[in-house]
Short mmCIF file of C-alpha atoms and ligand atoms in Angstrom, two decimals:
data_model
loop_
_atom_site.label_atom_id
_atom_site.label_comp_id
_atom_site.label_asym_id
_atom_site.label_seq_id
_atom_site.Cartn_x
_atom_site.Cartn_y
_atom_site.Cartn_z
CA MET A 1 0.00 0.00 0.00
CA ILE A 2 1.15 3.55 -0.62
CA LEU A 3 -1.51 5.14 1.64
CA GLU A 4 -1.56 4.54 5.37
CA GLU A 5 -5.11 3.31 5.32
CA THR A 6 -7.70 2.35 2.73
CA ALA A 7 -9.69 5.30 1.36
CA ILE A 8 -13.30 4.21 0.77
CA LEU A 9 -14.94 6.56 -1.72
CA LYS A 10 -18.57 6.55 -2.78
CA ILE A 11 -19.23 7.45 -6.41
CA SER A 12 -22.63 7.81 -8.08
CA GLU A 13 -23.23 5.12 -10.73
CA ASP A 14 -23.98 7.67 -13.46
CA LEU A 15 -21.23 10.07 -12.35
CA SER A 16 -23.81 12.75 -11.58
CA ASP A 17 -22.45 13.87 -8.19
CA LYS A 18 -20.36 16.98 -8.42
CA ASP A 19 -17.29 15.54 -6.69
CA ASP A 20 -17.29 12.17 -8.54
CA LEU A 21 -14.63 13.25 -11.02
CA GLU A 22 -12.43 14.59 -8.26
CA LYS A 23 -12.61 11.22 -6.46
CA LEU A 24 -11.87 9.31 -9.66
CA SER A 25 -8.88 11.58 -10.37
CA PHE A 26 -7.58 10.93 -6.86
CA ALA A 27 -7.91 7.17 -7.43
CA ALA A 28 -6.28 7.42 -10.89
CA ASP A 29 -3.40 9.30 -9.31
CA ILE A 30 -2.91 6.45 -6.83
CA ILE A 31 -2.64 4.06 -9.81
CA LYS A 32 -0.06 6.33 -11.49
CA ARG A 33 1.94 6.34 -8.24
CA GLY A 34 2.04 2.53 -8.11
CA GLY A 35 -0.85 1.94 -5.68
CA THR A 36 -3.93 -0.29 -5.82
CA VAL A 37 -7.57 0.70 -6.43
CA CYS A 38 -10.72 -1.43 -6.33
CA PHE A 39 -13.31 -0.29 -8.85
CA PRO A 40 -16.77 -1.35 -10.03
CA THR A 41 -17.40 -2.96 -13.41
CA GLU A 42 -20.59 -4.41 -14.89
CA THR A 43 -19.36 -7.97 -14.22
CA VAL A 44 -17.76 -7.91 -10.75
CA TYR A 45 -15.55 -5.45 -8.83
CA GLY A 46 -11.89 -5.40 -9.88
CA LEU A 47 -8.65 -4.84 -7.93
CA GLY A 48 -6.49 -2.67 -10.18
CA ALA A 49 -2.89 -1.52 -10.51
CA ASN A 50 -0.77 -0.07 -13.32
CA ALA A 51 -0.14 -3.08 -15.58
CA LEU A 52 3.18 -1.62 -16.73
CA ASN A 53 4.56 -1.28 -13.18
CA GLU A 54 5.85 -4.66 -11.97
CA SER A 55 5.90 -3.87 -8.28
CA ALA A 56 2.38 -2.41 -8.41
CA VAL A 57 1.20 -5.60 -10.13
CA SER A 58 2.90 -7.71 -7.46
CA SER A 59 0.91 -5.91 -4.79
CA ILE A 60 -2.31 -7.19 -6.43
CA PHE A 61 -1.16 -10.78 -5.92
CA GLU A 62 -0.19 -9.96 -2.35
CA ALA A 63 -3.49 -8.24 -1.46
CA LYS A 64 -5.58 -11.14 -2.82
CA GLY A 65 -3.33 -13.98 -1.74
CA ARG A 66 -3.37 -15.05 -5.39
CA PRO A 67 -1.01 -17.73 -6.77
CA GLN A 68 1.67 -16.12 -8.98
CA ASP A 69 0.98 -18.54 -11.86
CA ASN A 70 -2.52 -17.14 -12.41
CA PRO A 71 -2.33 -14.34 -15.02
CA LEU A 72 -4.20 -11.02 -14.82
CA ILE A 73 -6.23 -9.33 -17.51
CA ILE A 74 -5.61 -5.72 -18.48
CA HIS A 75 -8.38 -3.12 -18.70
CA LEU A 76 -8.49 -0.32 -21.27
CA ASP A 77 -11.04 2.44 -21.90
CA SER A 78 -11.14 1.61 -25.63
CA ILE A 79 -10.26 -1.49 -27.66
CA ASP A 80 -8.61 0.83 -30.19
CA LYS A 81 -5.76 1.23 -27.70
CA ALA A 82 -5.12 -2.53 -27.47
CA ASP A 83 -2.56 -2.69 -30.27
CA SER A 84 0.08 -1.00 -28.11
CA PHE A 85 -0.01 -3.96 -25.73
CA CYS A 86 -0.87 -6.94 -27.93
CA PHE A 87 -1.20 -7.93 -31.58
CA ALA A 88 -4.74 -6.64 -32.03
CA LYS A 89 -4.81 -4.94 -35.44
CA GLU A 90 -3.88 -7.92 -37.55
CA ASN A 91 -6.06 -10.37 -35.60
CA PRO A 92 -8.59 -11.87 -38.03
CA HIS A 93 -11.23 -12.56 -35.36
CA LEU A 94 -11.07 -9.43 -33.25
CA SER A 95 -13.01 -7.25 -35.70
CA GLN A 96 -15.99 -9.61 -35.28
CA VAL A 97 -15.82 -9.59 -31.49
CA LYS A 98 -15.34 -5.83 -31.17
CA LYS A 99 -19.07 -5.30 -31.39
CA PHE A 100 -19.41 -6.67 -27.84
CA MET A 101 -17.00 -4.03 -26.55
CA PRO A 102 -17.18 -2.15 -24.29
CA GLY A 103 -18.88 -4.98 -22.40
CA PRO A 104 -18.57 -8.13 -20.31
CA ILE A 105 -15.97 -9.86 -22.49
CA THR A 106 -12.19 -10.39 -22.36
CA VAL A 107 -10.16 -11.29 -25.45
CA VAL A 108 -6.88 -13.19 -25.10
CA LEU A 109 -4.38 -12.07 -27.76
CA LYS A 110 -0.62 -12.46 -28.40
CA LYS A 111 1.11 -9.99 -26.13
CA ARG A 112 3.79 -7.40 -26.91
CA ASP A 113 6.99 -7.18 -24.83
CA ILE A 114 5.82 -4.00 -23.07
CA VAL A 115 3.43 -6.09 -20.92
CA PRO A 116 5.50 -7.45 -18.01
CA ASN A 117 5.64 -11.19 -17.41
CA VAL A 118 4.29 -10.73 -13.90
CA VAL A 119 0.93 -9.73 -15.47
CA THR A 120 0.67 -12.74 -17.76
CA ALA A 121 2.41 -15.26 -15.47
CA GLY A 122 4.98 -15.77 -18.21
CA LEU A 123 2.41 -16.61 -20.95
CA ASP A 124 2.93 -15.10 -24.41
CA THR A 125 -0.70 -13.96 -24.48
CA VAL A 126 -2.60 -11.29 -22.56
CA GLY A 127 -6.29 -10.88 -21.71
CA VAL A 128 -7.77 -7.48 -22.64
CA ARG A 129 -11.09 -6.12 -21.44
CA VAL A 130 -12.93 -2.84 -21.95
CA PRO A 131 -15.64 -2.45 -19.28
CA GLU A 132 -18.83 -0.63 -20.24
CA ASN A 133 -19.56 0.48 -16.66
CA LYS A 134 -19.44 4.29 -16.66
CA VAL A 135 -17.38 4.61 -13.48
CA ALA A 136 -14.90 1.94 -14.63
CA ASN A 137 -14.48 3.42 -18.07
CA LYS A 138 -13.89 6.97 -16.79
CA PHE A 139 -11.51 5.74 -14.09
CA ILE A 140 -9.43 3.75 -16.60
CA GLU A 141 -9.37 6.71 -18.98
CA LEU A 142 -8.05 8.96 -16.19
CA CYS A 143 -5.37 6.40 -15.27
CA GLY A 144 -3.90 6.74 -18.76
CA VAL A 145 -2.25 3.31 -18.43
CA PRO A 146 -3.60 -0.22 -18.84
CA VAL A 147 -5.08 -1.34 -15.52
CA ALA A 148 -4.31 -4.94 -14.56
CA ALA A 149 -7.19 -6.25 -12.47
CA PRO A 150 -8.47 -9.56 -11.20
CA SER A 151 -11.73 -9.75 -9.27
CA ALA A 152 -11.49 -7.81 -5.98
CA ASN A 153 -11.89 -10.75 -3.61
CA ILE A 154 -9.56 -12.82 -1.45
CA SER A 155 -8.44 -15.64 -3.73
CA GLY A 156 -10.89 -18.57 -3.68
CA LYS A 157 -13.83 -16.57 -2.29
CA PRO A 158 -16.91 -15.74 -4.37
CA SER A 159 -16.25 -12.74 -6.63
CA PRO A 160 -17.41 -9.41 -5.20
CA THR A 161 -20.53 -7.97 -6.82
CA CYS A 162 -21.33 -5.25 -4.25
CA PRO A 163 -19.10 -2.70 -2.48
CA GLU A 164 -19.60 -4.41 0.93
CA HIS A 165 -17.96 -7.57 -0.43
CA VAL A 166 -14.86 -5.65 -1.48
CA ILE A 167 -14.66 -3.81 1.84
CA GLU A 168 -15.05 -7.12 3.71
CA ASP A 169 -12.22 -8.80 1.80
CA LEU A 170 -9.75 -6.03 1.02
CA SER A 171 -10.10 -3.09 3.40
CA GLY A 172 -6.63 -2.50 4.88
CA ARG A 173 -4.99 -4.34 1.95
CA VAL A 174 -5.52 -1.82 -0.88
CA ASP A 175 -5.18 1.95 -1.17
CA VAL A 176 -8.62 2.89 -2.49
CA ILE A 177 -12.03 1.24 -2.79
CA LEU A 178 -14.42 2.98 -5.19
CA CYS A 179 -18.00 2.09 -4.26
CA ALA A 180 -20.71 2.50 -6.91
CA GLY A 181 -23.56 0.05 -6.43
CA CYS A 182 -23.87 -3.65 -7.23
CA ALA A 183 -22.60 -5.11 -10.51
CA ARG A 184 -25.24 -5.41 -13.22
CA VAL A 185 -24.22 -8.84 -14.56
CA GLY A 186 -22.79 -10.42 -11.41
CA LEU A 187 -20.58 -13.01 -13.15
CA GLU A 188 -17.07 -12.38 -14.47
CA SER A 189 -16.50 -11.62 -18.13
CA THR A 190 -16.62 -14.14 -20.95
CA ILE A 191 -13.03 -15.00 -21.95
CA ILE A 192 -12.30 -15.93 -25.55
CA LYS A 193 -8.87 -16.75 -26.88
CA LEU A 194 -8.30 -15.34 -30.36
CA VAL A 195 -4.76 -16.16 -31.25
CA GLY A 196 -3.68 -15.93 -34.89
CA GLU A 197 -5.51 -18.19 -37.31
CA GLU A 198 -6.29 -20.77 -34.60
CA ARG A 199 -9.91 -21.66 -33.96
CA PRO A 200 -11.24 -19.30 -31.25
CA THR A 201 -11.50 -20.98 -27.85
CA LEU A 202 -13.98 -20.10 -25.14
CA LEU A 203 -11.99 -20.17 -21.89
CA ARG A 204 -14.66 -18.88 -19.52
CA PRO A 205 -18.38 -18.42 -20.27
CA GLY A 206 -20.06 -15.14 -19.31
CA ALA A 207 -22.77 -12.69 -20.29
CA VAL A 208 -21.56 -12.54 -23.90
CA THR A 209 -22.78 -16.06 -24.58
CA LEU A 210 -21.37 -18.93 -26.61
CA GLU A 211 -24.36 -18.47 -28.94
CA ASN A 212 -23.52 -14.74 -29.37
CA LEU A 213 -19.93 -15.61 -30.24
CA THR A 214 -20.74 -18.53 -32.52
CA GLU A 215 -23.01 -16.27 -34.50
CA CYS A 216 -20.15 -13.96 -35.43
CA LEU A 217 -17.13 -16.30 -35.33
CA GLY A 218 -18.52 -19.62 -36.50
CA ASP A 219 -17.32 -22.79 -34.83
CA ILE A 220 -15.75 -22.19 -31.41
CA GLU A 221 -13.78 -24.60 -29.30
CA LEU A 222 -14.90 -25.03 -25.71
CA SER A 223 -12.19 -25.31 -23.11
CA PRO A 224 -12.76 -28.65 -21.34
CA ALA A 225 -12.22 -26.88 -18.00
CA ILE A 226 -15.61 -25.14 -18.40
CA LEU A 227 -17.67 -28.20 -17.60
CA SER A 228 -15.33 -30.86 -16.32
CA GLU A 229 -12.99 -31.25 -13.44
CA MET A 230 -9.27 -30.95 -14.14
CA LYS A 231 -7.24 -34.03 -13.39
CA PRO A 232 -3.76 -33.80 -11.88
CA GLY A 233 -1.31 -33.08 -14.69
CA ASP A 234 -3.89 -31.41 -17.01
CA VAL A 235 -2.79 -28.04 -18.36
CA ALA A 236 -5.42 -25.34 -17.85
CA SER A 237 -5.95 -23.02 -20.83
CA ALA A 238 -7.13 -20.32 -18.41
CA PRO A 239 -4.90 -21.02 -15.42
CA GLY A 240 -7.49 -19.64 -13.00
CA MET A 241 -9.87 -22.47 -13.91
CA LYS A 242 -7.84 -25.03 -12.05
CA TYR A 243 -8.34 -23.57 -8.60
CA ARG A 244 -11.37 -24.22 -6.38
CA HIS A 245 -13.27 -21.04 -6.89
CA TYR A 246 -16.23 -18.96 -5.92
CA ALA A 247 -16.63 -21.08 -2.84
CA PRO A 248 -18.10 -20.21 0.55
CA ASN A 249 -16.81 -21.97 3.68
CA ALA A 250 -19.43 -24.75 3.84
CA PRO A 251 -19.46 -27.43 1.12
CA VAL A 252 -21.84 -26.63 -1.74
CA PHE A 253 -24.14 -29.22 -3.36
CA LEU A 254 -26.08 -28.61 -6.58
CA VAL A 255 -29.47 -30.27 -6.59
CA MET A 256 -31.34 -31.03 -9.79
CA GLY A 257 -34.38 -33.09 -10.72
CA ASP A 258 -38.16 -32.70 -10.90
CA GLU A 259 -39.23 -29.57 -9.07
CA GLU A 260 -41.23 -31.46 -6.47
CA ASP A 261 -38.40 -33.91 -5.78
CA VAL A 262 -35.91 -31.06 -5.31
CA ARG A 263 -38.25 -29.26 -2.89
CA ASN A 264 -38.81 -32.46 -0.90
CA PHE A 265 -35.11 -33.20 -0.81
CA ILE A 266 -34.28 -29.69 0.40
CA SER A 267 -37.04 -29.70 3.06
CA HIS A 268 -35.77 -33.02 4.30
CA ARG A 269 -32.18 -31.77 4.54
CA GLN A 270 -33.42 -28.69 6.43
CA LYS A 271 -35.02 -30.93 9.07
CA THR A 272 -31.89 -33.00 9.58
CA GLU A 273 -28.99 -30.54 9.37
CA ASN A 274 -27.99 -26.90 9.75
CA CYS A 275 -27.85 -26.06 6.05
CA ALA A 276 -28.40 -23.00 3.88
CA VAL A 277 -30.49 -23.25 0.73
CA LEU A 278 -30.32 -21.19 -2.45
CA VAL A 279 -33.62 -21.63 -4.26
CA PHE A 280 -35.76 -20.12 -7.00
CA SER A 281 -38.54 -17.69 -6.02
CA GLU A 282 -41.07 -20.37 -7.06
CA ASP A 283 -39.66 -22.79 -4.43
CA LYS A 284 -40.07 -20.49 -1.46
CA ASP A 285 -43.52 -21.64 -0.39
CA TYR A 286 -42.45 -25.28 -0.38
CA VAL A 287 -39.36 -25.19 1.83
CA ASP A 288 -38.50 -23.81 5.26
CA ASP A 289 -37.35 -20.20 5.20
CA THR A 290 -34.52 -20.67 7.70
CA ASN A 291 -31.20 -19.78 6.02
CA LEU A 292 -33.04 -19.43 2.73
CA PHE A 293 -31.73 -17.26 -0.12
CA ASP A 294 -34.03 -16.46 -3.04
CA ILE A 295 -31.88 -16.15 -6.18
CA GLY A 296 -34.74 -15.12 -8.48
CA SER A 297 -37.32 -16.81 -10.68
CA LYS A 298 -36.29 -20.06 -12.32
CA HIS A 299 -37.13 -18.33 -15.63
CA ASP A 300 -34.88 -15.32 -14.93
CA THR A 301 -31.27 -16.41 -15.46
CA ALA A 302 -30.07 -12.79 -15.53
CA MET A 303 -31.40 -12.29 -12.00
CA GLN A 304 -29.85 -15.58 -10.82
CA ALA A 305 -26.47 -14.52 -12.25
CA HIS A 306 -26.84 -11.14 -10.56
CA MET A 307 -27.62 -12.74 -7.17
CA ILE A 308 -25.54 -15.91 -7.00
CA PHE A 309 -22.19 -14.67 -5.67
CA ALA A 310 -23.82 -12.43 -3.04
CA ALA A 311 -25.94 -15.37 -1.87
CA LEU A 312 -22.98 -17.78 -1.70
CA ARG A 313 -20.99 -15.18 0.20
CA ALA A 314 -23.87 -14.47 2.62
CA THR A 315 -23.87 -18.11 3.73
CA ASP A 316 -20.48 -17.48 5.35
CA ALA A 317 -22.17 -15.28 7.95
CA ILE A 318 -24.20 -18.24 9.28
CA PRO A 319 -22.33 -20.09 12.03
CA SER A 320 -21.53 -23.82 11.79
CA LEU A 321 -23.28 -24.55 8.52
CA SER A 322 -22.91 -28.15 7.39
CA ALA A 323 -23.83 -27.57 3.74
CA VAL A 324 -25.23 -25.20 1.13
CA TYR A 325 -27.80 -26.72 -1.25
CA VAL A 326 -28.44 -24.91 -4.53
CA HIS A 327 -31.43 -25.70 -6.77
CA ILE A 328 -30.24 -25.81 -10.39
CA THR A 329 -32.07 -26.48 -13.64
CA GLY A 330 -29.11 -28.09 -15.43
CA ASP A 331 -29.76 -25.83 -18.44
CA LYS A 332 -26.57 -24.88 -20.31
CA SER A 333 -27.94 -22.50 -22.92
CA GLY A 334 -27.19 -18.77 -23.06
CA LEU A 335 -26.20 -17.22 -19.75
CA ASN A 336 -27.02 -20.52 -17.99
CA LEU A 337 -23.65 -21.91 -19.15
CA ALA A 338 -21.78 -19.25 -17.16
CA LEU A 339 -23.95 -19.72 -14.09
CA PHE A 340 -23.59 -23.50 -14.25
CA ASN A 341 -19.80 -23.20 -14.70
CA ARG A 342 -19.44 -21.01 -11.58
CA LEU A 343 -21.67 -23.33 -9.55
CA LEU A 344 -19.69 -26.38 -10.67
CA LYS A 345 -16.51 -24.72 -9.39
CA ALA A 346 -18.17 -23.55 -6.14
CA SER A 347 -19.44 -27.07 -5.46
CA ALA A 348 -16.25 -28.85 -6.56
CA TYR A 349 -18.54 -30.77 -8.99
CA ASN A 350 -20.89 -32.11 -6.30
CA ILE A 351 -24.16 -32.62 -8.15
CA ILE A 352 -27.06 -34.44 -6.56
CA SER A 353 -29.19 -35.60 -9.46
CA LEU A 354 -32.47 -36.82 -7.96
CA LYS A 355 -33.72 -38.40 -11.18
CA GLU A 356 -30.73 -40.69 -11.24
CA GLU A 357 -31.03 -41.50 -7.55
CA LEU A 358 -34.63 -42.59 -7.96
CA LYS A 359 -33.97 -44.76 -10.99
O1 TXA B 1 -15.09 -9.70 -15.38
C1 TXA B 1 -13.89 -9.87 -15.23
O2 TXA B 1 -13.18 -10.46 -16.07
C2 TXA B 1 -13.26 -9.36 -13.92
C3 TXA B 1 -13.32 -7.83 -13.95
C4 TXA B 1 -12.64 -7.20 -12.79
O3 TXA B 1 -12.81 -7.37 -15.16
N1 TXA B 1 -11.92 -9.83 -13.78
C5 TXA B 1 -11.65 -11.13 -13.49
O4 TXA B 1 -10.31 -11.41 -13.36
O5 TXA B 1 -12.50 -11.97 -13.36
P1 TXA B 1 -9.79 -12.77 -12.70
O6 TXA B 1 -8.33 -12.60 -12.60
O7 TXA B 1 -10.52 -13.02 -11.45
O8 TXA B 1 -10.10 -13.82 -13.78
C6 TXA B 1 -9.37 -13.81 -15.01
C7 TXA B 1 -9.21 -15.18 -15.54
C8 TXA B 1 -8.34 -16.09 -14.70
O9 TXA B 1 -8.97 -17.36 -14.66
C9 TXA B 1 -7.03 -16.18 -15.48
O10 TXA B 1 -6.39 -17.40 -15.30
C10 TXA B 1 -7.51 -15.99 -16.90
O11 TXA B 1 -8.54 -15.05 -16.80
N2 TXA B 1 -6.47 -15.40 -17.78
C11 TXA B 1 -5.87 -14.21 -17.65
N3 TXA B 1 -4.95 -14.01 -18.62
C12 TXA B 1 -4.97 -15.11 -19.40
C13 TXA B 1 -4.26 -15.52 -20.56
N4 TXA B 1 -3.32 -14.77 -21.11
N5 TXA B 1 -4.55 -16.74 -21.08
C14 TXA B 1 -5.51 -17.52 -20.53
N6 TXA B 1 -6.22 -17.18 -19.43
C15 TXA B 1 -5.95 -15.99 -18.87
MG1 MG B 2 -11.32 -14.00 -9.90
#
């Protein structure tokens, strides 16, 4: 840290308060001086530092307790600036994907030497993202340098979607926390690798969906790490995918099956153990409301995505929980793929499929 204590600054989401710009300039100045700033984006909050300053980047890893072999993505205020840091101009796929930018997507491209190895964990590629969130975009513009930023959580914890989550995890470990409401999407960006002529590979699903990308890029490869567990010795295409992620303290179980069976199963667990349950709004009348978290209608995946990390994180406040049960549909289309991927990681692939158990 370069400040003695963390400055927590509230900014209005549409930058309409008169001192918003002053606060953002203060935070940008901290970045220029080699400090760390947490900032909102439409996906999750980020923990930023000047990507071109190696010691500033190292302090990100330190603040999060993040393994050094897990690369960071860099944030720019416009994709037109990407070519200074990676081979963007001549990339045959990027022009198709640009239409989703600014937005909840990260492109992995061949990096230029100017990007230090500490950012990319020694890889010859770098992830680039241009957030659409107004506060993020203005902040990055004022920094005038690429901002390296992972999610602003302690490594392994659910990603932070609201300012309280960032304060809880990182107050006292970073210089500035910019607070501007809860993230619209609630899941981290889609990551697509677009290197040279190679077939584009989806490394992490997000709000820019596989269907959206297939429509403009044609056939896309899916990283196996999205839906299946890595075995010892497997090489992760997105190194972050190999760690247990997004997980609260209690073990998480995903429960799927006929609606009635899931409700009965959950009610039964509630009678026999001190568990938390994450259910759809439609389930609420059928299960006990002790330690219950409503993650939205089963038909509203956007709401579920928006709520899921906050709900997982909230279970940590309940003492001596034995388990967290999450009702899932098993749907993998559209945004469901991203939600399912995060829940698979949070549960370490523990799925209770009631249909199969009854067979
Ligand atoms: O929405 C987001 O992407 C948020 C906000 C703050 O922008 N950031 C974020 O960063 O989620 P992080 O570090 O929590 O996740 C980035 C993921 C990690 O799994 C990392 O391994 C992977 O991206 N990654 C970064 N650079 C990569 C590269 N060059 N090749 C492959 N994977 C990469
Ligand atoms: Mg993260």
